[in-house]
């Protein structure tokens, strides 16, 4: 049993209180330890992803208690890919926060940042539904603290809305866990995958209700219509580095749907057959349409990016809702792309804020460093709208190809192509207004000479753009890996036998359990 698999959770959990206790009033020391910790996370998660690349499933038992009674952390292709993506994203977000000075505009930014990473890493690595709930709560607490960082009435109001909506999701999550435990006597994912197959289809009401409740909970996290209302204000009002880190937060919901509904409640499971497929694809198509219509309708640059996130999650959920190996592989490729693109755009929006009183889409004072910022926005818009030659175009082609097997293939193609056109118009209008029209209107000299953002901010955004380019250049290799990952998800025997340590043997409830 290797201890490395638990390190992505333990390391930020140790760093966060250390920063609070030992470097509370020393922002320079906080920055050093925070960057060093995230850099170490990248090295650790890269090693874990490399180890899992051949199909190896790594198990860690806390206190050496065997599953299903003990807490387990599991690393396979999916979980290690997601934690590596999180660690890489966190480094560039952190560099931007330091370069822009956002981390020094309030208290405990770096400690909360580490707690946030702890929650995200734990959610991706846990092999137990109850601990998934626990890590969701860690995410909620840390993300609320980050959302209201540097204060403000509008930001506080958006934060309260965010917390209340997610607390509703947490309540539903508890109801679902109670129903599952009442029906099966376990919450370990691998153990559940075996026990739900033993449930009589004629007496499956409890487990079907639990499966639907879980889907609702994960749909809230993924901002699927009609459970998306919390996202636009929350992401738009959050500090730019926080909104960029939140780009991975919606993917936690998508990850949970992929994990639970390919292993515990797969499409061919008789007791829950058809539950997730009946309404998830239509809801995903509506999410995509509403997100991109929002891109065209809004009048603020930050809210435009927030609605683009809803649209991109709709695209991801369209592919996931197919519940085929090809659909999941395409969704995973697009998850990486949309995470990097959304994070880059949130940071670019903050660069565009320099020298302007607001982010209204109107001819206001010119943006500081307009040429560089406009160029980055142009690339980010190409990525988010799915235009060639960047990875968004490749991802959409993969999703369209996977949708051929769906009964709603015509609707799927029509909505995706129409939404893509609408998003192009929305981003083009926003870019031309902010970066072009403002240059043609005279403004006071002192406004035009607003200070340029720090070079480190541009380095962070440039790093995310470079990753998008790499994701495009190596699209063939990445998609091949996603195909292997998807195949492992639809054949979970190795995962189950590793966790339960009983290859070929069914885990049965103990007497009185």
mmCIF file of N, CA, C and O in Angstrom, residues 236-237 294-295 297-307 349 353 358-361 429-430 434:
data_model
loop_
_atom_site.group_PDB
_atom_site.id
_atom_site.type_symbol
_atom_site.label_atom_id
_atom_site.label_comp_id
_atom_site.label_asym_id
_atom_site.label_seq_id
_atom_site.Cartn_x
_atom_site.Cartn_y
_atom_site.Cartn_z
ATOM 1 N N UNK A 236 -19.357 35.530 -11.523
ATOM 2 C CA UNK A 236 -19.073 36.878 -12.013
ATOM 3 C C UNK A 236 -18.601 37.800 -10.900
ATOM 4 O O UNK A 236 -17.737 38.661 -11.118
ATOM 5 N N UNK A 237 -19.145 37.638 -9.696
ATOM 6 C CA UNK A 237 -18.797 38.533 -8.595
ATOM 7 C C UNK A 237 -17.572 38.069 -7.813
ATOM 8 O O UNK A 237 -17.012 38.843 -7.031
ATOM 9 N N UNK A 294 -27.242 33.304 -23.106
ATOM 10 C CA UNK A 294 -26.791 34.247 -22.091
ATOM 11 C C UNK A 294 -25.541 34.999 -22.516
ATOM 12 O O UNK A 294 -25.397 36.198 -22.231
ATOM 13 N N UNK A 295 -24.630 34.307 -23.204
ATOM 14 C CA UNK A 295 -23.425 34.962 -23.728
ATOM 15 C C UNK A 295 -23.806 36.119 -24.654
ATOM 16 O O UNK A 295 -23.183 37.184 -24.635
ATOM 17 N N UNK A 297 -26.746 37.736 -24.610
ATOM 18 C CA UNK A 297 -27.680 38.692 -24.005
ATOM 19 C C UNK A 297 -27.055 39.591 -22.954
ATOM 20 O O UNK A 297 -27.505 40.723 -22.762
ATOM 21 N N UNK A 298 -26.034 39.119 -22.234
ATOM 22 C CA UNK A 298 -25.521 39.883 -21.092
ATOM 23 C C UNK A 298 -24.809 41.141 -21.557
ATOM 24 O O UNK A 298 -24.370 41.244 -22.703
ATOM 25 N N UNK A 299 -24.653 42.073 -20.612
ATOM 26 C CA UNK A 299 -24.016 43.357 -20.912
ATOM 27 C C UNK A 299 -22.791 43.604 -20.034
ATOM 28 O O UNK A 299 -22.322 44.727 -19.926
ATOM 29 N N UNK A 300 -22.288 42.547 -19.412
ATOM 30 C CA UNK A 300 -21.060 42.655 -18.627
ATOM 31 C C UNK A 300 -20.117 41.530 -19.029
ATOM 32 O O UNK A 300 -20.546 40.383 -19.233
ATOM 33 N N UNK A 301 -18.828 41.852 -19.108
ATOM 34 C CA UNK A 301 -17.859 40.895 -19.615
ATOM 35 C C UNK A 301 -17.696 39.701 -18.678
ATOM 36 O O UNK A 301 -17.552 38.562 -19.134
ATOM 37 N N UNK A 302 -17.716 39.940 -17.349
ATOM 38 C CA UNK A 302 -17.528 38.833 -16.432
ATOM 39 C C UNK A 302 -18.731 37.881 -16.437
ATOM 40 O O UNK A 302 -18.570 36.656 -16.363
ATOM 41 N N UNK A 303 -19.938 38.422 -16.548
ATOM 42 C CA UNK A 303 -21.120 37.566 -16.634
ATOM 43 C C UNK A 303 -21.168 36.811 -17.961
ATOM 44 O O UNK A 303 -21.711 35.709 -18.040
ATOM 45 N N UNK A 304 -20.614 37.405 -18.998
ATOM 46 C CA UNK A 304 -20.521 36.696 -20.280
ATOM 47 C C UNK A 304 -19.733 35.409 -20.123
ATOM 48 O O UNK A 304 -20.133 34.344 -20.616
ATOM 49 N N UNK A 305 -18.593 35.472 -19.437
ATOM 50 C CA UNK A 305 -17.774 34.275 -19.234
ATOM 51 C C UNK A 305 -18.505 33.282 -18.330
ATOM 52 O O UNK A 305 -18.430 32.064 -18.537
ATOM 53 N N UNK A 306 -19.233 33.787 -17.332
ATOM 54 C CA UNK A 306 -19.978 32.895 -16.445
ATOM 55 C C UNK A 306 -21.037 32.111 -17.222
ATOM 56 O O UNK A 306 -21.198 30.897 -17.016
ATOM 57 N N UNK A 307 -21.753 32.769 -18.121
ATOM 58 C CA UNK A 307 -22.734 32.050 -18.935
ATOM 59 C C UNK A 307 -22.053 31.102 -19.920
ATOM 60 O O UNK A 307 -22.604 30.048 -20.261
ATOM 61 N N UNK A 349 -10.431 38.643 -18.227
ATOM 62 C CA UNK A 349 -11.418 39.660 -17.862
ATOM 63 C C UNK A 349 -10.864 40.574 -16.779
ATOM 64 O O UNK A 349 -11.083 41.794 -16.797
ATOM 65 N N UNK A 353 -10.085 44.686 -16.797
ATOM 66 C CA UNK A 353 -10.664 45.597 -15.810
ATOM 67 C C UNK A 353 -9.733 46.766 -15.512
ATOM 68 O O UNK A 353 -10.182 47.817 -15.042
ATOM 69 N N UNK A 358 -15.825 49.828 -14.855
ATOM 70 C CA UNK A 358 -16.731 48.686 -14.843
ATOM 71 C C UNK A 358 -16.410 47.793 -16.029
ATOM 72 O O UNK A 358 -15.589 48.121 -16.885
ATOM 73 N N UNK A 359 -17.091 46.646 -16.067
ATOM 74 C CA UNK A 359 -16.919 45.707 -17.174
ATOM 75 C C UNK A 359 -18.148 45.713 -18.080
ATOM 76 O O UNK A 359 -18.439 44.728 -18.748
ATOM 77 N N UNK A 360 -18.896 46.818 -18.082
ATOM 78 C CA UNK A 360 -20.034 46.944 -18.979
ATOM 79 C C UNK A 360 -19.563 46.890 -20.433
ATOM 80 O O UNK A 360 -18.493 47.394 -20.777
ATOM 81 N N UNK A 361 -20.369 46.240 -21.271
ATOM 82 C CA UNK A 361 -20.021 46.154 -22.689
ATOM 83 C C UNK A 361 -20.438 47.445 -23.381
ATOM 84 O O UNK A 361 -21.432 47.524 -24.104
ATOM 85 N N UNK A 429 -19.043 40.374 -30.397
ATOM 86 C CA UNK A 429 -19.613 41.657 -29.977
ATOM 87 C C UNK A 429 -18.895 42.195 -28.747
ATOM 88 O O UNK A 429 -18.549 43.390 -28.683
ATOM 89 N N UNK A 430 -18.653 41.314 -27.774
ATOM 90 C CA UNK A 430 -17.997 41.758 -26.544
ATOM 91 C C UNK A 430 -16.572 42.226 -26.813
ATOM 92 O O UNK A 430 -16.146 43.282 -26.334
ATOM 93 N N UNK A 434 -15.224 46.132 -26.193
ATOM 94 C CA UNK A 434 -14.271 46.421 -25.114
ATOM 95 C C UNK A 434 -12.909 46.848 -25.652
ATOM 96 O O UNK A 434 -12.274 47.772 -25.136
#
